[in-house]
Amino acid sequence: MLAYAIRRILLLIPVLIGMTIVTFSIIWLIPGNPAQTILGEQATPEAIAELEEQLGLNNPFWVQYGDYIGSLVTGDLGVSMRTNNEILTEVWPYLAATMELTLFAMIFALIVGVNAGIISAWKQNSIFDYTCMVIALVGVSMPVFWLALMEQWIFAQELGWLPTVGRNNARDPIEAITHFYVLDTLIQGNFEQTITALRHLVLPMIALGTIPMAIIARMTRSSMLEVLRSDYIRTVQAKGSGQLIVIYKHALKNAAIPVLTVIGLQTGALLGGAILTETIFSWPGIGRYIYEGISYRDYPVIQSGILIVATIFIFINLLVDLLYSAIDPRIKYD
Amino acid sequence: MEQAVLQLKNLQTTFQSGRREIPAVDGVSLHINKGEVVGIVGESGCGKSVTSLSIMRLIPSPPGKINSGEIVFKGEDLTKASPKRMKQVRGKEISMIFQEPMTSLNPLFTIGNQLVEAIRNHNKVSKKEAEKKAIDLVKLVGIPRAEELIHNYPHQLSGGMRQRIMIAMAMSCDPEVLIADEPTTALDVTIQAQILDLMKSLNQSKGTAILLITHDLGVVADICNRVIVMYAGQIVEEGTVRMILKDPKHPYTQGLIRSLPKLTEREQELYSIPGTVPQPGSIEVGCRFAERCEYAFDACFTENPPLFELEESRACRCLLYREEEESVS
Amino acid sequence: MSAEPILEVKGLKTYFDINGGVLSKKVGEVKAVDGISFSMQEGEILGIVGESGCGKSTTGKSILRLIEPTAGEVRFNGEDIMQLSSENVRKLRRDMQIIFQDPYASLNPRHTVGKIIGEPLLVHGIGSKTERKQKVKELLETVGLRSEHAKRYPHQFSGGQRQRIGIARALAVNPKLIICDEPVSALDVSVQSQILNLMEKLKKEFKLTYLFIAHDLSVVKHISDRVGVMYLGKMVELANKDLLYDEPKHPYTKALMSAVPVPDPDIKQERVILQGDVPSPSNPPSGCAFHTRCPSCMDVCKTDVPIWQEVAPNHQVACHLYNETTKEENVI
Amino acid sequence: MESRPIATPPHRPPPNTDLKVRSPWRESLSSLLQNRLAVIGGIILFIFIVMAILAPYLTPYTIDKTDPSIRLLPPSGDHWMGTDDLGRDVFTRVAHGARISLLIGLFAISGALLVGTTLGLIAGFYGRWIDMIISRVFDVLLAFPSILLAIAIVAILGPSLENALIAIAIINVPIFGRIVRSKVISLRSEEFVLAAKAQGMKNGRILFHHILPNSLAPIIVQGTLGFGIAIIEAAALGFLGMGATSPTPEWGRMLADSRGFIQNAYWTVLFPGLSIMLVVLGFNMVGDGLRDALDPKMKNK
Amino acid sequence: ACGGEDTGGDDNGNGNNGTGDNGNGTEEATEGGTLIFSRGGDSQGLDPGAVTDGESSRVTKQVYETLIEFDEDSFELKPGLALDWTPSEDGLSYVFNLREGVTFHDGTPFNAEAVKTNFERWGDPDHEFGFRDEGYSYSVYGSLFGVGEDHVIDEVNVISDYEVEFILNQPLGAFLQNLGASYFAMISPAALEEYGADIDENPVGTGPFKFESWQRDSQIQLVKNEDYWDEGLPYLDGVTFTIIPDNTARMSALLSGDIDLMDGLSPDDMSQVEGAEGYSVFERPPNNFGYLGFNTEVEPFDDPLVRQAFNHIIDKEALITAVYGGQATPAKNPVPEDYLGHNDAVEEYEYNPERAQELLDEAGLGDGFEFDLWTMPVARPYMPNPRRAAELIQAELSEFNIEANIVEKEWAVYLEEIELGYHDVFMLGWSGVNGDPDYFLGTLMHTDGIPGSNQTFYSNEEVDGILDEAKRTVDPDERAALYEQAQALIHDDAPMVPLVHSIPILAGSDAINGYVPHPSTSESLKHVSLEN
Ligand SMILES: Nc1ncnc2c1ncn2[C@@H]1O[C@H](COP(=O)(O)OP(=O)(O)OP(=O)(O)O)[C@@H](O)[C@H]1O
Ligand SMILES: Nc1ncnc2c1ncn2[C@@H]1O[C@H](COP(=O)(O)OP(=O)(O)OP(=O)(O)O)[C@@H](O)[C@H]1O
Ligand SMILES: [Mg+2]
Ligand SMILES: [Mg+2]
Ligand code: NI
């Protein structure tokens, strides 16, 4: 298990290096002068030239890449050009905001998706099954941003049930400790604020979680069906175990393996989809951070932002892989 | 006649295919006596597995269903049993092992866990006791190091060992009937010999009746008392091992036996039955073997031959024996 | 027996690397075929039997260089195949063909039967288009199918019919040697005998030589002239079939013979039930590979690899029981 | 054998004369046509394709003729989907948008398919270091959430429809590449490929006559599903202002531009979004159907 | 209230300090409450001199104060941290009397030294608090007071604790006006010392509100400065600036009571706000200029006839209806109305397709042509929806068979490339910061602005001469005359199509009293109060 984990981590190294090359060259290739952006449309050319010099933007590619890797290795993600702050420290609130959102979205997707999938597979070809699968089909076809807009329109603007945007109520701002607001309010014992934080989470969570939910539901159903047809399930039935044991002990664990893969992959989709959801719901997360970085040509922020997201993504997939080997004893020995 | 523990009466099991219902098993009647070993032989797709799964009421539904007939187990018709009752029957009174030892155990649980589950399904015992029982069972099927082995996962075992575990699991509650669906087909001959040996000894020591499904007549000769030959969803011939192997009546059985290359005799050319097994449901009238039969005559294509009782525990579904039947009765 | 052998295999070894460990390095090897030698005369059928995983298929494929062997010599008509360039091997394949076990997997599901059978002709540049068509028809009839079948796709055929198509394909280029890798083990008995008969007929008709791989002893016995028994990558015994079946010498062969159930209630033979399972070829036992299961195992078997020797005319065995020299050496 | 009276020449039914040639593709097609959802999906797609082709003839309006005097009119007989803030007919724009979305999907997916399949074939067939390099590149590309990578690529190339298309093609390359690679690797050890080799075929022939046609099923399925995904991705880029430029009536772009009117003029937001969803739904339904129809597991055995 | 202050000053100060003007009843102003102000984007930084964006000055305006302040709703000057000021005859020196008893939020006193430190920080390239190595730059300072050789402020001398003298090396007509710009606000020298380059996240000024916290892309919290020199002010306990990028979403947040005041109300949503009980709309006086600029160096836009034709083709009224929701006035000059020197006599090119066709025929392009129309990717106060505007213009031009290919670039690339002249025609605008016409004309139309702020590449020696002279002239009337003359010339050359002076709109709850939007986009909220 440990050897397997180490092996998997070592295998990540070339990917990580590849990623840094990609992130770095993306930025290097982007047209536009960051100095101009920093100074804005009403800046003088002299000021721009001066700033370029300071930022070392005139060095050749490999020198800049070398510097970049050099500082990455020491844990230095660079300094945001927009804010002049260390990205490593600055990024946390954004990251936490995104993580809170994606976490909730994933939990939502999992709870709804897995259960819908199980029941659909169990009651194959029932009305429930058909309804669920049609909903799931529509779900996977849903453009996140449109869903988000529609939700906002209907539930926030027309019905006024839930807040339109943001993470908390500006009148009663949540005091950030970990920047996971739900957690923070719980730590502080301010349950009223917990409710506020949760209310703000509902719409973006559903918007972001719908596609993974649909995909998970479909995946759970099909892998459940496949497992339910397998020989060992027949064995379990033949020895007289009850339906619940068949489904929840034997079938689900086996069906979980492909579902886990989907979850790992969907986390990437979530992190990517966050950029859209966060834009619509004014969620100050990493997606917005990168997006703002792009429009300000904030090179270090784009580089590091994308790198952070991609790293999280591959580590989640690593986690999924390790989880496999926890579930599936065959993997350890491979 | 001895007392039958299990009796199938005119069992028909169909599968929905598009709009058609295709009978995979079409009017099978058979019985198994206490402590007896009955073999079912037949070519691939003739309905052997469907018959056995029907007994366990494990036909995947949809698309399959038991259409008609009775499955009488000790006087009780299992086709009418509630799911709860079936849960009791399965594993405790009738148990089953399957062809593929490689895929028949859940790969994600230890052997011990799966054995314990089987034991605790029918016996109110603590986990500890169940585990002890499991170790005993593993020992019973002739695997050394049982204490260690129950902590292993199926993939750590060889095919033969897995099949032994399957047998152990099936024997965990001393069932009255053990259905074994091609238990050795996937195994090598030397391993097959081990498994057959084991089954024989269990049959002798515990008196478990065994319904052995196979397509290997050699296996039948080795272990069975009585043989049932199936062809295209129907029983075509039934009799004791000796009768069937030494004096087959049905042209199909005859052909089958003649087409086997024999280890013990010398032969120039093998006999072969022309043609192939018909798709289930493709023949509506007439003898299902008629197309391949060298003795077929006109009536074979227009009449459905019944199963003629030829002598005690001997029957044959062939119009050639009509007069004989008539004369006998 | 004086003629040049058509196929001569000497010390053939095929190992597969096992990769693993942290950096996916080679951590071991599967000795799938571990030093096999035999030769075949033209027109002969050599059967090879053995338990699953003992390396039968790998032997067959290695001879054709479908799998690159690790070491050894394969002489076909006196020419060492192992030394040929891949282009020459390609050309040589006109003379050596293979029929596979699985009639479902060995035919390209997207090609018509006509294309499947005609393709070898095409790639070897045999005949014009119409000639090839004609040849395909002939071949189909030769193997007992109808010429109209050429337009159909494999999935429209039953297993036995598919195996006939596979045979027709192998025959298309008029090969001299056909390696049959368990051609009947996926088939039902009644169909199996059809195919066996067909193969025998073709052999006579086309003066073929077969290397016939199977795990069913009775099938091998039925069809072969000589039979080799493999165990764990090694040949343990090779003899004329009657000799082998009547007087098996190697303890493994004996056990194997006795384990085959005979469909005759009158024959109740004494079974030699072997203990345990076949060991893994990635970690074969020392000495004689069979010593872990051998009922007549001696000390020497655990340490020394028995040599492959002729103990009787046309009867080769690798077993210490028949090795006077080793015995003596051991005694000393 | 017992001597049984053998009947007069048995008149057997004529042997099975069903010699209808049923190619695997035809069979897949007919099973596709039996799949109700797939047919519905096909109909949806057909409607959108017709709409795309006939877009200029469906309405008397053009996509760019502005008329502030009729801005933000609700749906009516004249304007089936109302008008937008510049007084343009929303239906006309949605219909033209179908053209754009379908073309984006078509080009992005064909590009990705071509490049991905080629790379996948090479990697899977030749193995060794080529496979190693190509696979690592795929790994790296797949390590980025796709939309993020697309955004980054558009940022390099500059926002425009063509560049969005290129970005979407690039992010889809490794998806196709991987599928093809793994399919090729599994096919490489299939017996029929080994048989082809044994018959003395050259690599090129094996690759293009045996491996490629048998890898098509997953490529087709992924192509269909990917088509829908590409349309969503293009719309997402358009929504973020990184895709189509004005006055191109690209759906995502239309959504972004009309976002502010959702309360006053919901139709400007509802219809473009609904169109995206329906087209993608159509592709998903057909793709699912194809998957079932082409799934080799359902056939042969 | 805010009485009792000594209205110092000369002709510029008009002593109108909050009482009277705004009828929102200062007397019954309730104290307390936190105002939630929501806008579309975050501030870039909170060092007023180092930022150019409105979202930053909106906040710094609360924390910092300038020597001279503008009147509440215009660019009229009035005392700020300086009570009065005396220019020398030749316009080369100014002496400022500073307000006494003012302390920075960190407790250090505001005095002449502080003024000197701040100005030197902006003007001296090597100043220790310049933080230029950390990426700081003072670009507005540079464009208003010049950099390097052109630097206008020669010296800043401390005469006494509360008296400071500015020595200029040439007269600068807009000098005092410049000082009113929110950029030149006084930062505590002690804080500069303490925070160093982090000063832009730890603002310490003298203003009515103190900085409390800033969560990037989320919110900025300010709290009341209890020690504010203007007794009794501010009324509010604090101000929170939040961000909701989308205009409509922001409005619904307002209508649901989540926020009190919002910037950037979409004109199409005005009716909603007006229809809602308890909310109203605020209009900000126009102080900007949106235009369609030609690259006068490329064909066919080097031909004034074509440029004039475009002026006749574009229907500003339609533009204003469709894109500005009526919230804009058509522009005929670069300089906004009400500005010193705005030439009202210039006769606007009216919407006249026939005339346009004539001009095009005359230029030999009657059959149409094709060109690239560069469109801004972001909304600006002068151009709330540039894409829509471009689509409209494109549609109008297509009537003349002129095909405009809309080109979109990312904002930074856009700015960079139009400076380099890659474009044919582009859209842009300009916002005033100091209420002075030079900031519009000198930057946009002078040859010195090439390459740089003059992206039309318009170069007319005569205009250059007039603008140079006006810049050096101190007398307002003389300057006005010169600028009017320049505008007439520019109008004839038509290097651009002046589109609009837009009227940005805000919306707020009726609980807000005393809020007066200032033309410069940022206003102090010290007179604002919230009814509970
Ligand atoms: N789940 C199913 N759905 C549809 N048809 C089925 C199903 N299971 C079995 N059948 C059909 O029922 C018939 C009998 O199948 P069965 O598995 O009983 O054959 P068998 O005799 O056990 O063959 P084998 O020797 O290959 O195991 C076959 O023709 C098969 O097509
Ligand atoms: N490509 C491969 N890579 C690694 N190991 C292999 C490979 N092919 C075969 N082996 C191993 O080589 C050994 C011999 O395999 P082979 O297929 O030759 O056996 P076989 O005798 O044909 O068995 P069967 O009767 O099951 O067909 C087995 O242990 C197998 O696991
Ligand atoms: Mg079966
Ligand atoms: Mg094999
Ligand atoms: Ni006979």
PDB file of C-alpha atoms in Angstrom, chain D residues 75-145:
ATOM      1  CA  PRO D  75     -42.308  36.977 -27.595  1.00  0.00           C
ATOM      2  CA  SER D  76     -45.122  37.562 -30.021  1.00  0.00           C
ATOM      3  CA  GLY D  77     -46.339  36.472 -33.414  1.00  0.00           C
ATOM      4  CA  ASP D  78     -43.847  38.769 -35.081  1.00  0.00           C
ATOM      5  CA  HIS D  79     -40.969  37.853 -32.872  1.00  0.00           C
ATOM      6  CA  TRP D  80     -41.366  34.293 -31.677  1.00  0.00           C
ATOM      7  CA  MET D  81     -38.705  34.675 -29.072  1.00  0.00           C
ATOM      8  CA  GLY D  82     -38.986  38.416 -28.609  1.00  0.00           C
ATOM      9  CA  THR D  83     -36.336  40.981 -29.372  1.00  0.00           C
ATOM     10  CA  ASP D  84     -33.110  41.858 -27.649  1.00  0.00           C
ATOM     11  CA  ASP D  85     -31.821  45.150 -26.359  1.00  0.00           C
ATOM     12  CA  LEU D  86     -30.791  46.347 -29.784  1.00  0.00           C
ATOM     13  CA  GLY D  87     -34.146  45.404 -31.217  1.00  0.00           C
ATOM     14  CA  ARG D  88     -32.943  42.308 -33.018  1.00  0.00           C
ATOM     15  CA  ASP D  89     -35.101  39.253 -33.367  1.00  0.00           C
ATOM     16  CA  VAL D  90     -34.015  36.668 -30.818  1.00  0.00           C
ATOM     17  CA  PHE D  91     -35.332  33.722 -32.801  1.00  0.00           C
ATOM     18  CA  THR D  92     -33.330  34.740 -35.843  1.00  0.00           C
ATOM     19  CA  ARG D  93     -30.245  34.948 -33.728  1.00  0.00           C
ATOM     20  CA  VAL D  94     -30.912  31.672 -31.977  1.00  0.00           C
ATOM     21  CA  ALA D  95     -31.377  29.978 -35.338  1.00  0.00           C
ATOM     22  CA  HIS D  96     -28.124  31.384 -36.638  1.00  0.00           C
ATOM     23  CA  GLY D  97     -26.574  30.442 -33.323  1.00  0.00           C
ATOM     24  CA  ALA D  98     -27.374  26.830 -34.107  1.00  0.00           C
ATOM     25  CA  ARG D  99     -25.170  27.166 -37.146  1.00  0.00           C
ATOM     26  CA  ILE D 100     -22.336  28.487 -35.114  1.00  0.00           C
ATOM     27  CA  SER D 101     -22.610  26.005 -32.310  1.00  0.00           C
ATOM     28  CA  LEU D 102     -22.912  23.060 -34.639  1.00  0.00           C
ATOM     29  CA  LEU D 103     -19.991  24.236 -36.709  1.00  0.00           C
ATOM     30  CA  ILE D 104     -17.867  24.805 -33.632  1.00  0.00           C
ATOM     31  CA  GLY D 105     -18.696  21.333 -32.455  1.00  0.00           C
ATOM     32  CA  LEU D 106     -18.010  19.886 -35.873  1.00  0.00           C
ATOM     33  CA  PHE D 107     -14.677  21.536 -36.413  1.00  0.00           C
ATOM     34  CA  ALA D 108     -13.418  21.261 -32.869  1.00  0.00           C
ATOM     35  CA  ILE D 109     -14.349  17.617 -32.648  1.00  0.00           C
ATOM     36  CA  SER D 110     -13.069  16.690 -36.071  1.00  0.00           C
ATOM     37  CA  GLY D 111      -9.800  18.436 -35.302  1.00  0.00           C
ATOM     38  CA  ALA D 112      -9.480  16.761 -31.935  1.00  0.00           C
ATOM     39  CA  LEU D 113     -10.533  13.470 -33.397  1.00  0.00           C
ATOM     40  CA  LEU D 114      -8.033  13.587 -36.181  1.00  0.00           C
ATOM     41  CA  VAL D 115      -5.105  14.600 -34.046  1.00  0.00           C
ATOM     42  CA  GLY D 116      -6.119  12.545 -31.021  1.00  0.00           C
ATOM     43  CA  THR D 117      -6.780   9.423 -33.032  1.00  0.00           C
ATOM     44  CA  THR D 118      -3.518   9.695 -34.880  1.00  0.00           C
ATOM     45  CA  LEU D 119      -1.544  10.210 -31.705  1.00  0.00           C
ATOM     46  CA  GLY D 120      -3.481   7.481 -29.931  1.00  0.00           C
ATOM     47  CA  LEU D 121      -2.888   5.036 -32.768  1.00  0.00           C
ATOM     48  CA  ILE D 122       0.802   5.804 -32.865  1.00  0.00           C
ATOM     49  CA  ALA D 123       1.177   5.584 -29.110  1.00  0.00           C
ATOM     50  CA  GLY D 124      -0.849   2.424 -28.780  1.00  0.00           C
ATOM     51  CA  PHE D 125       0.608   0.602 -31.741  1.00  0.00           C
ATOM     52  CA  TYR D 126       4.262   1.449 -31.542  1.00  0.00           C
ATOM     53  CA  GLY D 127       4.477   1.580 -27.771  1.00  0.00           C
ATOM     54  CA  ARG D 128       7.855   2.117 -26.116  1.00  0.00           C
ATOM     55  CA  TRP D 129       9.192   5.625 -25.893  1.00  0.00           C
ATOM     56  CA  ILE D 130       6.760   7.108 -28.402  1.00  0.00           C
ATOM     57  CA  ASP D 131       3.922   5.877 -26.262  1.00  0.00           C
ATOM     58  CA  MET D 132       5.718   7.129 -23.197  1.00  0.00           C
ATOM     59  CA  ILE D 133       6.083  10.639 -24.577  1.00  0.00           C
ATOM     60  CA  ILE D 134       2.614  10.898 -26.026  1.00  0.00           C
ATOM     61  CA  SER D 135       1.035   9.480 -22.898  1.00  0.00           C
ATOM     62  CA  ARG D 136       2.874  11.879 -20.664  1.00  0.00           C
ATOM     63  CA  VAL D 137       1.733  14.791 -22.812  1.00  0.00           C
ATOM     64  CA  PHE D 138      -1.820  13.531 -22.535  1.00  0.00           C
ATOM     65  CA  ASP D 139      -1.398  13.162 -18.781  1.00  0.00           C
ATOM     66  CA  VAL D 140      -0.214  16.704 -18.483  1.00  0.00           C
ATOM     67  CA  LEU D 141      -3.004  18.090 -20.616  1.00  0.00           C
ATOM     68  CA  LEU D 142      -5.558  16.083 -18.698  1.00  0.00           C
ATOM     69  CA  ALA D 143      -4.159  17.287 -15.411  1.00  0.00           C
ATOM     70  CA  PHE D 144      -5.768  20.639 -16.060  1.00  0.00           C
ATOM     71  CA  PRO D 145      -9.474  21.089 -15.664  1.00  0.00           C
TER      72      PRO D 145
END
